[in-house]
Amino acid sequence: MLNAARSRQQATDIEIIPMGGPCGAEIRGVDLSTEISDAVIAQIQQAWNDHLVIFFRGQTVTQEQQLAFAARFGDLGSRKQAPEHLRNKTEGLLQLDPKILLVSNIKMNGVPIGAFGDGDMWFHIDSGYTNRPYRYTFLYGVELPSSGGDTLFSNTYLAYEAVPERLKKFLADKRALHIHEYKRTAQVDVDGDISDAPHHYHPVFITHPYTGKKALFVDRLMTARIEGVSKSESDDILAELYEIGEREAFIYAHKWRLGDFVMWDNLATIHARTDFPRGERRLMRRCTVDGEPVRG
Ligand code: SIN
């Protein structure tokens, strides 16, 4: 339960510390386990629009408090139901609340408790393979390995700006296929039968619903084919776009500390995860806010 007896956080308490790079800011002076005023939420929303990825250190938040905080930014998203044959990759033993996804490599009696297991993950957009990709993601660090497991965020407004004019023109009205089989470092083979793998077509360049800015909406893990061009041309273009989206200059790397609460704009960033030592536990609690169909 939220503790109503504790004083409301005031807008004057909040401090925003930009990371000084392409995205990312730390917010200080907010305890996410308390009741937060509308004025503070408005400041957080503004910082979020400005910095795309924001984080709070040293938080102690229950699942209920995490969901209550996330719900201040929109309707909570539900975990996507994978098709039956892929379900063991997403449905861990402790995936008990439909609004929460446990991201973890921990196993109980040999069975994973959560999703995404060990190792690195390529850049992706959360639920980019659906017709309404999540608007926002909120990830809380519960157990961390001794090193690695960083989450990398790339600013896709900057990526859009960096796309050469010839490609901006050529791709202006094009869509790309986003498809997912819950692999972490491999694409789906789209030359085979894809009817069993969740997929959707989105514009290659989207207009962000809040800021009105253009963003590159392509990622290495799930964007597999540009619609209406040959396979080889599509492969070449996508290789160029992946490279632009993953440029170091556009990336903020979040090195996790216990109690970090990180939230990102899923329409203005792509994210990836670095490797971490096998056998070391990593447990993150994730929730989301629903999105709308994206516009070009
Ligand atoms: C995610 O992609 O939602 C999880 C990222 C992470 O495990 O750092």
PDB file of C-alpha atoms and ligand atoms in Angstrom:
ATOM      1  CA  MET A   1       0.000   0.000   0.000  1.00  0.00           C
ATOM      2  CA  LEU A   2       1.128   3.546  -0.626  1.00  0.00           C
ATOM      3  CA  ASN A   3       1.877   5.215   2.654  1.00  0.00           C
ATOM      4  CA  ALA A   4      -0.557   8.138   2.731  1.00  0.00           C
ATOM      5  CA  ALA A   5       0.823   9.323   6.058  1.00  0.00           C
ATOM      6  CA  ARG A   6       4.137  10.291   4.469  1.00  0.00           C
ATOM      7  CA  SER A   7       4.363  13.796   3.113  1.00  0.00           C
ATOM      8  CA  ARG A   8       3.758  14.398  -0.593  1.00  0.00           C
ATOM      9  CA  GLN A   9       6.832  15.029  -2.700  1.00  0.00           C
ATOM     10  CA  GLN A  10       6.943  18.667  -3.716  1.00  0.00           C
ATOM     11  CA  ALA A  11       8.048  20.054  -7.059  1.00  0.00           C
ATOM     12  CA  THR A  12      10.780  22.002  -5.268  1.00  0.00           C
ATOM     13  CA  ASP A  13      12.380  18.758  -3.976  1.00  0.00           C
ATOM     14  CA  ILE A  14      13.313  17.494  -7.405  1.00  0.00           C
ATOM     15  CA  GLU A  15      16.741  17.805  -9.026  1.00  0.00           C
ATOM     16  CA  ILE A  16      17.438  16.761 -12.632  1.00  0.00           C
ATOM     17  CA  ILE A  17      21.015  15.850 -13.505  1.00  0.00           C
ATOM     18  CA  PRO A  18      21.556  15.276 -17.243  1.00  0.00           C
ATOM     19  CA  MET A  19      24.215  12.689 -18.066  1.00  0.00           C
ATOM     20  CA  GLY A  20      25.697  15.126 -20.549  1.00  0.00           C
ATOM     21  CA  GLY A  21      25.466  12.759 -23.504  1.00  0.00           C
ATOM     22  CA  PRO A  22      22.849  11.882 -26.133  1.00  0.00           C
ATOM     23  CA  CYS A  23      20.221  10.883 -23.547  1.00  0.00           C
ATOM     24  CA  GLY A  24      19.834  10.005 -19.887  1.00  0.00           C
ATOM     25  CA  ALA A  25      19.293  12.023 -16.729  1.00  0.00           C
ATOM     26  CA  GLU A  26      19.255  11.163 -13.062  1.00  0.00           C
ATOM     27  CA  ILE A  27      16.414  12.537 -10.989  1.00  0.00           C
ATOM     28  CA  ARG A  28      17.108  13.157  -7.314  1.00  0.00           C
ATOM     29  CA  GLY A  29      14.782  14.132  -4.512  1.00  0.00           C
ATOM     30  CA  VAL A  30      11.957  11.729  -5.349  1.00  0.00           C
ATOM     31  CA  ASP A  31      11.057   8.679  -3.269  1.00  0.00           C
ATOM     32  CA  LEU A  32       8.999   6.467  -5.555  1.00  0.00           C
ATOM     33  CA  SER A  33       7.446   4.630  -2.615  1.00  0.00           C
ATOM     34  CA  THR A  34       5.609   7.752  -1.475  1.00  0.00           C
ATOM     35  CA  GLU A  35       2.660   9.664  -2.830  1.00  0.00           C
ATOM     36  CA  ILE A  36       3.893  11.984  -5.555  1.00  0.00           C
ATOM     37  CA  SER A  37       2.154  15.260  -6.395  1.00  0.00           C
ATOM     38  CA  ASP A  38       0.866  16.065  -9.886  1.00  0.00           C
ATOM     39  CA  ALA A  39       3.422  18.883 -10.087  1.00  0.00           C
ATOM     40  CA  VAL A  40       6.312  16.455  -9.551  1.00  0.00           C
ATOM     41  CA  ILE A  41       4.847  14.032 -12.100  1.00  0.00           C
ATOM     42  CA  ALA A  42       4.684  16.919 -14.594  1.00  0.00           C
ATOM     43  CA  GLN A  43       8.362  17.714 -13.928  1.00  0.00           C
ATOM     44  CA  ILE A  44       9.330  14.076 -14.393  1.00  0.00           C
ATOM     45  CA  GLN A  45       7.335  13.950 -17.654  1.00  0.00           C
ATOM     46  CA  GLN A  46       9.123  17.067 -18.906  1.00  0.00           C
ATOM     47  CA  ALA A  47      12.537  15.625 -17.969  1.00  0.00           C
ATOM     48  CA  TRP A  48      11.552  12.407 -19.716  1.00  0.00           C
ATOM     49  CA  ASN A  49      10.633  14.211 -22.941  1.00  0.00           C
ATOM     50  CA  ASP A  50      13.929  16.099 -22.760  1.00  0.00           C
ATOM     51  CA  HIS A  51      16.261  13.214 -21.832  1.00  0.00           C
ATOM     52  CA  LEU A  52      14.374  10.092 -23.056  1.00  0.00           C
ATOM     53  CA  VAL A  53      15.858   7.868 -20.336  1.00  0.00           C
ATOM     54  CA  ILE A  54      15.620   8.882 -16.704  1.00  0.00           C
ATOM     55  CA  PHE A  55      16.569   7.081 -13.541  1.00  0.00           C
ATOM     56  CA  PHE A  56      16.290   7.262  -9.776  1.00  0.00           C
ATOM     57  CA  ARG A  57      18.945   5.690  -7.532  1.00  0.00           C
ATOM     58  CA  GLY A  58      18.510   3.915  -4.217  1.00  0.00           C
ATOM     59  CA  GLN A  59      14.787   3.206  -4.439  1.00  0.00           C
ATOM     60  CA  THR A  60      12.887   0.603  -2.456  1.00  0.00           C
ATOM     61  CA  VAL A  61       9.647  -0.038  -4.297  1.00  0.00           C
ATOM     62  CA  THR A  62       7.174  -2.864  -4.021  1.00  0.00           C
ATOM     63  CA  GLN A  63       5.517  -4.242  -7.124  1.00  0.00           C
ATOM     64  CA  GLU A  64       2.325  -2.400  -6.173  1.00  0.00           C
ATOM     65  CA  GLN A  65       4.203   0.905  -5.805  1.00  0.00           C
ATOM     66  CA  GLN A  66       5.969   0.400  -9.129  1.00  0.00           C
ATOM     67  CA  LEU A  67       2.650  -0.156 -10.901  1.00  0.00           C
ATOM     68  CA  ALA A  68       1.011   2.806  -9.138  1.00  0.00           C
ATOM     69  CA  PHE A  69       3.866   5.101 -10.181  1.00  0.00           C
ATOM     70  CA  ALA A  70       3.902   3.861 -13.797  1.00  0.00           C
ATOM     71  CA  ALA A  71       0.123   4.320 -14.034  1.00  0.00           C
ATOM     72  CA  ARG A  72       0.622   8.078 -13.521  1.00  0.00           C
ATOM     73  CA  PHE A  73       2.005   8.172 -17.097  1.00  0.00           C
ATOM     74  CA  GLY A  74      -0.748   6.241 -18.899  1.00  0.00           C
ATOM     75  CA  ASP A  75      -2.598   2.936 -19.039  1.00  0.00           C
ATOM     76  CA  LEU A  76      -0.474   0.047 -17.842  1.00  0.00           C
ATOM     77  CA  GLY A  77       0.548  -2.429 -20.517  1.00  0.00           C
ATOM     78  CA  SER A  78       0.051  -6.176 -20.154  1.00  0.00           C
ATOM     79  CA  ARG A  79       2.673  -8.831 -20.849  1.00  0.00           C
ATOM     80  CA  LYS A  80       2.383 -10.010 -24.440  1.00  0.00           C
ATOM     81  CA  GLN A  81       1.123 -13.543 -24.844  1.00  0.00           C
ATOM     82  CA  ALA A  82       3.622 -15.451 -26.960  1.00  0.00           C
ATOM     83  CA  PRO A  83       2.287 -18.179 -29.265  1.00  0.00           C
ATOM     84  CA  GLU A  84       2.213 -21.598 -27.567  1.00  0.00           C
ATOM     85  CA  HIS A  85       5.456 -22.880 -29.160  1.00  0.00           C
ATOM     86  CA  LEU A  86       7.413 -19.804 -27.938  1.00  0.00           C
ATOM     87  CA  ARG A  87       5.805 -19.483 -24.541  1.00  0.00           C
ATOM     88  CA  ASN A  88       8.613 -21.141 -22.566  1.00  0.00           C
ATOM     89  CA  LYS A  89      10.862 -18.219 -23.610  1.00  0.00           C
ATOM     90  CA  THR A  90       8.657 -15.616 -21.918  1.00  0.00           C
ATOM     91  CA  GLU A  91       6.630 -17.359 -19.271  1.00  0.00           C
ATOM     92  CA  GLY A  92       8.781 -18.039 -16.220  1.00  0.00           C
ATOM     93  CA  LEU A  93       7.544 -19.719 -13.057  1.00  0.00           C
ATOM     94  CA  LEU A  94       6.987 -16.424 -11.247  1.00  0.00           C
ATOM     95  CA  GLN A  95       5.272 -14.412 -13.990  1.00  0.00           C
ATOM     96  CA  LEU A  96       2.243 -14.028 -11.782  1.00  0.00           C
ATOM     97  CA  ASP A  97       0.913 -10.533 -12.506  1.00  0.00           C
ATOM     98  CA  PRO A  98      -0.151  -9.781 -16.101  1.00  0.00           C
ATOM     99  CA  LYS A  99       1.197  -6.203 -15.803  1.00  0.00           C
ATOM    100  CA  ILE A 100       4.659  -7.296 -14.616  1.00  0.00           C
ATOM    101  CA  LEU A 101       7.442  -9.028 -16.524  1.00  0.00           C
ATOM    102  CA  LEU A 102      10.270 -10.458 -14.453  1.00  0.00           C
ATOM    103  CA  VAL A 103      13.472 -10.138 -16.461  1.00  0.00           C
ATOM    104  CA  SER A 104      15.778 -12.725 -14.968  1.00  0.00           C
ATOM    105  CA  ASN A 105      18.200 -15.586 -15.458  1.00  0.00           C
ATOM    106  CA  ILE A 106      17.281 -17.158 -12.109  1.00  0.00           C
ATOM    107  CA  LYS A 107      15.953 -20.707 -12.171  1.00  0.00           C
ATOM    108  CA  MET A 108      13.973 -22.636  -9.574  1.00  0.00           C
ATOM    109  CA  ASN A 109      14.397 -26.415  -9.847  1.00  0.00           C
ATOM    110  CA  GLY A 110      15.911 -25.873 -13.289  1.00  0.00           C
ATOM    111  CA  VAL A 111      12.980 -23.777 -14.548  1.00  0.00           C
ATOM    112  CA  PRO A 112      13.402 -20.025 -15.292  1.00  0.00           C
ATOM    113  CA  ILE A 113      11.392 -17.722 -13.036  1.00  0.00           C
ATOM    114  CA  GLY A 114      11.334 -14.921 -15.646  1.00  0.00           C
ATOM    115  CA  ALA A 115      12.214 -13.961 -19.208  1.00  0.00           C
ATOM    116  CA  PHE A 116      15.339 -13.079 -21.268  1.00  0.00           C
ATOM    117  CA  GLY A 117      17.725 -15.354 -19.292  1.00  0.00           C
ATOM    118  CA  ASP A 118      21.498 -14.958 -19.509  1.00  0.00           C
ATOM    119  CA  GLY A 119      23.795 -12.979 -21.734  1.00  0.00           C
ATOM    120  CA  ASP A 120      23.606  -9.965 -23.990  1.00  0.00           C
ATOM    121  CA  MET A 121      20.631  -8.787 -26.004  1.00  0.00           C
ATOM    122  CA  TRP A 122      20.733  -6.911 -29.281  1.00  0.00           C
ATOM    123  CA  PHE A 123      19.163  -3.490 -29.673  1.00  0.00           C
ATOM    124  CA  HIS A 124      15.385  -3.589 -29.794  1.00  0.00           C
ATOM    125  CA  ILE A 125      12.125  -1.752 -29.159  1.00  0.00           C
ATOM    126  CA  ASP A 126       9.931  -3.319 -26.472  1.00  0.00           C
ATOM    127  CA  SER A 127       7.001  -5.025 -28.255  1.00  0.00           C
ATOM    128  CA  GLY A 128       8.000  -3.376 -31.536  1.00  0.00           C
ATOM    129  CA  TYR A 129       6.578  -6.444 -33.274  1.00  0.00           C
ATOM    130  CA  THR A 130       2.995  -5.553 -32.226  1.00  0.00           C
ATOM    131  CA  ASN A 131       0.551  -3.043 -33.687  1.00  0.00           C
ATOM    132  CA  ARG A 132       0.814  -0.865 -30.569  1.00  0.00           C
ATOM    133  CA  PRO A 133       4.363  -0.920 -29.208  1.00  0.00           C
ATOM    134  CA  TYR A 134       4.645   0.058 -25.557  1.00  0.00           C
ATOM    135  CA  ARG A 135       4.940   3.779 -25.017  1.00  0.00           C
ATOM    136  CA  TYR A 136       7.112   3.544 -21.904  1.00  0.00           C
ATOM    137  CA  THR A 137       9.082   0.913 -19.999  1.00  0.00           C
ATOM    138  CA  PHE A 138       9.977   0.977 -16.270  1.00  0.00           C
ATOM    139  CA  LEU A 139      12.709  -1.372 -15.013  1.00  0.00           C
ATOM    140  CA  TYR A 140      13.643  -1.826 -11.362  1.00  0.00           C
ATOM    141  CA  GLY A 141      16.913  -3.498 -10.359  1.00  0.00           C
ATOM    142  CA  VAL A 142      16.274  -6.106  -7.649  1.00  0.00           C
ATOM    143  CA  GLU A 143      19.356  -8.397  -7.934  1.00  0.00           C
ATOM    144  CA  LEU A 144      22.435  -7.618 -10.012  1.00  0.00           C
ATOM    145  CA  PRO A 145      25.527  -9.507 -11.191  1.00  0.00           C
ATOM    146  CA  SER A 146      28.942  -8.315 -10.015  1.00  0.00           C
ATOM    147  CA  SER A 147      29.668  -6.808 -13.451  1.00  0.00           C
ATOM    148  CA  GLY A 148      28.030  -6.319 -16.847  1.00  0.00           C
ATOM    149  CA  GLY A 149      24.337  -6.576 -17.605  1.00  0.00           C
ATOM    150  CA  ASP A 150      24.371  -2.838 -18.433  1.00  0.00           C
ATOM    151  CA  THR A 151      21.401  -1.516 -20.393  1.00  0.00           C
ATOM    152  CA  LEU A 152      22.420   0.594 -23.399  1.00  0.00           C
ATOM    153  CA  PHE A 153      20.048   3.231 -24.751  1.00  0.00           C
ATOM    154  CA  SER A 154      20.374   4.885 -28.134  1.00  0.00           C
ATOM    155  CA  ASN A 155      18.661   8.176 -28.998  1.00  0.00           C
ATOM    156  CA  THR A 156      16.677   7.522 -32.184  1.00  0.00           C
ATOM    157  CA  TYR A 157      15.949  11.224 -32.840  1.00  0.00           C
ATOM    158  CA  LEU A 158      19.699  11.664 -33.318  1.00  0.00           C
ATOM    159  CA  ALA A 159      19.794   8.494 -35.399  1.00  0.00           C
ATOM    160  CA  TYR A 160      17.077   9.885 -37.689  1.00  0.00           C
ATOM    161  CA  GLU A 161      19.050  13.115 -38.120  1.00  0.00           C
ATOM    162  CA  ALA A 162      22.109  11.069 -39.105  1.00  0.00           C
ATOM    163  CA  VAL A 163      20.352   9.108 -41.869  1.00  0.00           C
ATOM    164  CA  PRO A 164      21.735  10.306 -45.242  1.00  0.00           C
ATOM    165  CA  GLU A 165      19.305  12.463 -47.259  1.00  0.00           C
ATOM    166  CA  ARG A 166      19.119   9.884 -50.097  1.00  0.00           C
ATOM    167  CA  LEU A 167      17.823   7.275 -47.640  1.00  0.00           C
ATOM    168  CA  LYS A 168      15.512   9.724 -45.870  1.00  0.00           C
ATOM    169  CA  LYS A 169      13.904  10.411 -49.236  1.00  0.00           C
ATOM    170  CA  PHE A 170      13.802   6.795 -50.378  1.00  0.00           C
ATOM    171  CA  LEU A 171      12.391   5.492 -47.099  1.00  0.00           C
ATOM    172  CA  ALA A 172      10.033   8.402 -46.346  1.00  0.00           C
ATOM    173  CA  ASP A 173       6.876   6.379 -46.999  1.00  0.00           C
ATOM    174  CA  LYS A 174       8.269   2.896 -46.500  1.00  0.00           C
ATOM    175  CA  ARG A 175       7.408   0.434 -43.797  1.00  0.00           C
ATOM    176  CA  ALA A 176       9.516  -2.281 -42.222  1.00  0.00           C
ATOM    177  CA  LEU A 177       8.639  -5.701 -40.867  1.00  0.00           C
ATOM    178  CA  HIS A 178       9.211  -6.142 -37.124  1.00  0.00           C
ATOM    179  CA  ILE A 179       9.150  -9.765 -36.033  1.00  0.00           C
ATOM    180  CA  HIS A 180      10.064 -11.645 -32.891  1.00  0.00           C
ATOM    181  CA  GLU A 181      10.709 -15.220 -31.807  1.00  0.00           C
ATOM    182  CA  TYR A 182      12.035 -14.256 -28.363  1.00  0.00           C
ATOM    183  CA  LYS A 183      15.639 -14.782 -29.395  1.00  0.00           C
ATOM    184  CA  ARG A 184      18.132 -12.358 -27.872  1.00  0.00           C
ATOM    185  CA  THR A 185      20.937 -12.197 -30.412  1.00  0.00           C
ATOM    186  CA  ALA A 186      19.465 -13.523 -33.672  1.00  0.00           C
ATOM    187  CA  GLN A 187      16.838 -12.426 -36.150  1.00  0.00           C
ATOM    188  CA  VAL A 188      13.911 -14.463 -37.365  1.00  0.00           C
ATOM    189  CA  ASP A 189      14.424 -16.097 -40.759  1.00  0.00           C
ATOM    190  CA  VAL A 190      11.789 -14.181 -42.720  1.00  0.00           C
ATOM    191  CA  ASP A 191      12.243 -16.307 -45.811  1.00  0.00           C
ATOM    192  CA  GLY A 192      10.488 -19.131 -44.040  1.00  0.00           C
ATOM    193  CA  ASP A 193       6.885 -19.267 -42.830  1.00  0.00           C
ATOM    194  CA  ILE A 194       6.445 -16.328 -40.452  1.00  0.00           C
ATOM    195  CA  SER A 195       2.773 -16.795 -39.687  1.00  0.00           C
ATOM    196  CA  ASP A 196       3.642 -18.339 -36.317  1.00  0.00           C
ATOM    197  CA  ALA A 197       5.934 -15.525 -35.189  1.00  0.00           C
ATOM    198  CA  PRO A 198       4.407 -12.298 -33.837  1.00  0.00           C
ATOM    199  CA  HIS A 199       5.017  -9.529 -36.388  1.00  0.00           C
ATOM    200  CA  HIS A 200       3.856  -6.122 -37.581  1.00  0.00           C
ATOM    201  CA  TYR A 201       4.807  -3.490 -40.191  1.00  0.00           C
ATOM    202  CA  HIS A 202       5.673   0.044 -38.992  1.00  0.00           C
ATOM    203  CA  PRO A 203       6.931   3.165 -40.778  1.00  0.00           C
ATOM    204  CA  VAL A 204      10.730   3.251 -40.944  1.00  0.00           C
ATOM    205  CA  PHE A 205      10.614   6.816 -39.624  1.00  0.00           C
ATOM    206  CA  ILE A 206       8.004   7.692 -37.037  1.00  0.00           C
ATOM    207  CA  THR A 207       6.691  10.964 -35.665  1.00  0.00           C
ATOM    208  CA  HIS A 208       6.827  10.977 -31.899  1.00  0.00           C
ATOM    209  CA  PRO A 209       3.304  11.502 -30.522  1.00  0.00           C
ATOM    210  CA  TYR A 210       4.381  13.926 -27.746  1.00  0.00           C
ATOM    211  CA  THR A 211       7.290  15.860 -29.179  1.00  0.00           C
ATOM    212  CA  GLY A 212       6.348  15.750 -32.883  1.00  0.00           C
ATOM    213  CA  LYS A 213       9.994  14.929 -33.686  1.00  0.00           C
ATOM    214  CA  LYS A 214      11.034  12.297 -36.249  1.00  0.00           C
ATOM    215  CA  ALA A 215      12.748   9.141 -34.984  1.00  0.00           C
ATOM    216  CA  LEU A 216      14.331   6.136 -36.684  1.00  0.00           C
ATOM    217  CA  PHE A 217      12.136   3.134 -35.849  1.00  0.00           C
ATOM    218  CA  VAL A 218      14.389   0.221 -36.728  1.00  0.00           C
ATOM    219  CA  ASP A 219      16.371  -2.182 -34.567  1.00  0.00           C
ATOM    220  CA  ARG A 220      18.768  -5.069 -35.179  1.00  0.00           C
ATOM    221  CA  LEU A 221      16.886  -7.710 -33.180  1.00  0.00           C
ATOM    222  CA  MET A 222      13.410  -7.406 -34.630  1.00  0.00           C
ATOM    223  CA  THR A 223      13.389  -5.292 -37.815  1.00  0.00           C
ATOM    224  CA  ALA A 224      13.928  -7.830 -40.533  1.00  0.00           C
ATOM    225  CA  ARG A 225      12.805  -6.480 -43.916  1.00  0.00           C
ATOM    226  CA  ILE A 226      11.936  -3.218 -45.659  1.00  0.00           C
ATOM    227  CA  GLU A 227       8.628  -3.664 -47.440  1.00  0.00           C
ATOM    228  CA  GLY A 228       8.477  -3.374 -51.237  1.00  0.00           C
ATOM    229  CA  VAL A 229      12.188  -3.710 -52.059  1.00  0.00           C
ATOM    230  CA  SER A 230      14.313  -6.737 -52.946  1.00  0.00           C
ATOM    231  CA  LYS A 231      15.844  -8.802 -50.161  1.00  0.00           C
ATOM    232  CA  SER A 232      19.381  -7.749 -51.004  1.00  0.00           C
ATOM    233  CA  GLU A 233      18.480  -4.050 -51.141  1.00  0.00           C
ATOM    234  CA  SER A 234      16.553  -4.381 -47.886  1.00  0.00           C
ATOM    235  CA  ASP A 235      19.516  -6.144 -46.222  1.00  0.00           C
ATOM    236  CA  ASP A 236      21.902  -3.392 -47.337  1.00  0.00           C
ATOM    237  CA  ILE A 237      19.627  -0.587 -46.163  1.00  0.00           C
ATOM    238  CA  LEU A 238      18.930  -2.244 -42.829  1.00  0.00           C
ATOM    239  CA  ALA A 239      22.633  -2.852 -42.221  1.00  0.00           C
ATOM    240  CA  GLU A 240      23.197   0.871 -42.753  1.00  0.00           C
ATOM    241  CA  LEU A 241      20.312   1.809 -40.465  1.00  0.00           C
ATOM    242  CA  TYR A 242      21.378  -0.591 -37.691  1.00  0.00           C
ATOM    243  CA  GLU A 243      24.870   0.916 -37.797  1.00  0.00           C
ATOM    244  CA  ILE A 244      23.484   4.454 -37.531  1.00  0.00           C
ATOM    245  CA  GLY A 245      21.146   3.510 -34.676  1.00  0.00           C
ATOM    246  CA  GLU A 246      23.975   1.885 -32.711  1.00  0.00           C
ATOM    247  CA  ARG A 247      26.578   4.627 -33.047  1.00  0.00           C
ATOM    248  CA  GLU A 248      28.459   5.184 -29.832  1.00  0.00           C
ATOM    249  CA  ALA A 249      27.770   8.904 -30.042  1.00  0.00           C
ATOM    250  CA  PHE A 250      24.030   8.237 -29.620  1.00  0.00           C
ATOM    251  CA  ILE A 251      24.311   5.805 -26.703  1.00  0.00           C
ATOM    252  CA  TYR A 252      23.946   6.209 -22.970  1.00  0.00           C
ATOM    253  CA  ALA A 253      25.077   3.082 -21.071  1.00  0.00           C
ATOM    254  CA  HIS A 254      23.303   2.555 -17.782  1.00  0.00           C
ATOM    255  CA  LYS A 255      25.472   0.748 -15.240  1.00  0.00           C
ATOM    256  CA  TRP A 256      23.053  -0.647 -12.747  1.00  0.00           C
ATOM    257  CA  ARG A 257      23.237  -0.234  -8.985  1.00  0.00           C
ATOM    258  CA  LEU A 258      20.897  -2.026  -6.624  1.00  0.00           C
ATOM    259  CA  GLY A 259      17.701  -0.028  -6.187  1.00  0.00           C
ATOM    260  CA  ASP A 260      17.962   1.763  -9.532  1.00  0.00           C
ATOM    261  CA  PHE A 261      14.650   2.535 -11.159  1.00  0.00           C
ATOM    262  CA  VAL A 262      15.097   3.307 -14.854  1.00  0.00           C
ATOM    263  CA  MET A 263      12.364   4.431 -17.234  1.00  0.00           C
ATOM    264  CA  TRP A 264      12.647   4.980 -20.953  1.00  0.00           C
ATOM    265  CA  ASP A 265      10.704   6.353 -23.861  1.00  0.00           C
ATOM    266  CA  ASN A 266      10.272   3.341 -26.106  1.00  0.00           C
ATOM    267  CA  LEU A 267       9.424   5.476 -29.177  1.00  0.00           C
ATOM    268  CA  ALA A 268      12.500   7.697 -28.973  1.00  0.00           C
ATOM    269  CA  THR A 269      15.121   5.104 -27.997  1.00  0.00           C
ATOM    270  CA  ILE A 270      16.213   1.572 -28.741  1.00  0.00           C
ATOM    271  CA  HIS A 271      17.958  -0.460 -26.048  1.00  0.00           C
ATOM    272  CA  ALA A 272      20.278  -3.427 -25.657  1.00  0.00           C
ATOM    273  CA  ARG A 273      21.903  -5.375 -22.833  1.00  0.00           C
ATOM    274  CA  THR A 274      25.553  -6.265 -22.332  1.00  0.00           C
ATOM    275  CA  ASP A 275      26.736  -9.718 -21.284  1.00  0.00           C
ATOM    276  CA  PHE A 276      27.248 -10.638 -17.638  1.00  0.00           C
ATOM    277  CA  PRO A 277      28.919 -13.551 -15.831  1.00  0.00           C
ATOM    278  CA  ARG A 278      27.152 -16.898 -16.191  1.00  0.00           C
ATOM    279  CA  GLY A 279      25.950 -18.255 -12.880  1.00  0.00           C
ATOM    280  CA  GLU A 280      25.463 -14.792 -11.350  1.00  0.00           C
ATOM    281  CA  ARG A 281      21.895 -13.832 -10.627  1.00  0.00           C
ATOM    282  CA  ARG A 282      20.164 -10.876 -12.277  1.00  0.00           C
ATOM    283  CA  LEU A 283      16.574  -9.977 -11.421  1.00  0.00           C
ATOM    284  CA  MET A 284      14.725  -6.932 -12.748  1.00  0.00           C
ATOM    285  CA  ARG A 285      11.058  -6.087 -12.402  1.00  0.00           C
ATOM    286  CA  ARG A 286       9.551  -4.534 -15.508  1.00  0.00           C
ATOM    287  CA  CYS A 287       6.253  -2.859 -16.263  1.00  0.00           C
ATOM    288  CA  THR A 288       5.073  -0.753 -19.177  1.00  0.00           C
ATOM    289  CA  VAL A 289       2.605   1.862 -20.362  1.00  0.00           C
ATOM    290  CA  ASP A 290       0.568   1.043 -23.442  1.00  0.00           C
ATOM    291  CA  GLY A 291       1.117   2.820 -26.720  1.00  0.00           C
ATOM    292  CA  GLU A 292      -0.933   3.628 -29.802  1.00  0.00           C
ATOM    293  CA  PRO A 293      -0.294   2.615 -33.422  1.00  0.00           C
ATOM    294  CA  VAL A 294       2.791   4.584 -34.479  1.00  0.00           C
ATOM    295  CA  ARG A 295       2.550   7.221 -37.234  1.00  0.00           C
ATOM    296  CA  GLY A 296       5.026   8.066 -39.932  1.00  0.00           C
TER     297      GLY A 296
HETATM  298  C1  SIN B   1      14.409  -5.257 -21.663  1.00  0.00           C
HETATM  299  O1  SIN B   1      14.781  -5.275 -22.832  1.00  0.00           O
HETATM  300  O2  SIN B   1      13.265  -4.909 -21.382  1.00  0.00           O
HETATM  301  C2  SIN B   1      15.359  -5.685 -20.564  1.00  0.00           C
HETATM  302  C3  SIN B   1      16.662  -5.007 -20.634  1.00  0.00           C
HETATM  303  C4  SIN B   1      17.632  -5.523 -19.608  1.00  0.00           C
HETATM  304  O3  SIN B   1      17.544  -6.692 -19.190  1.00  0.00           O
HETATM  305  O4  SIN B   1      18.534  -4.768 -19.236  1.00  0.00           O
END
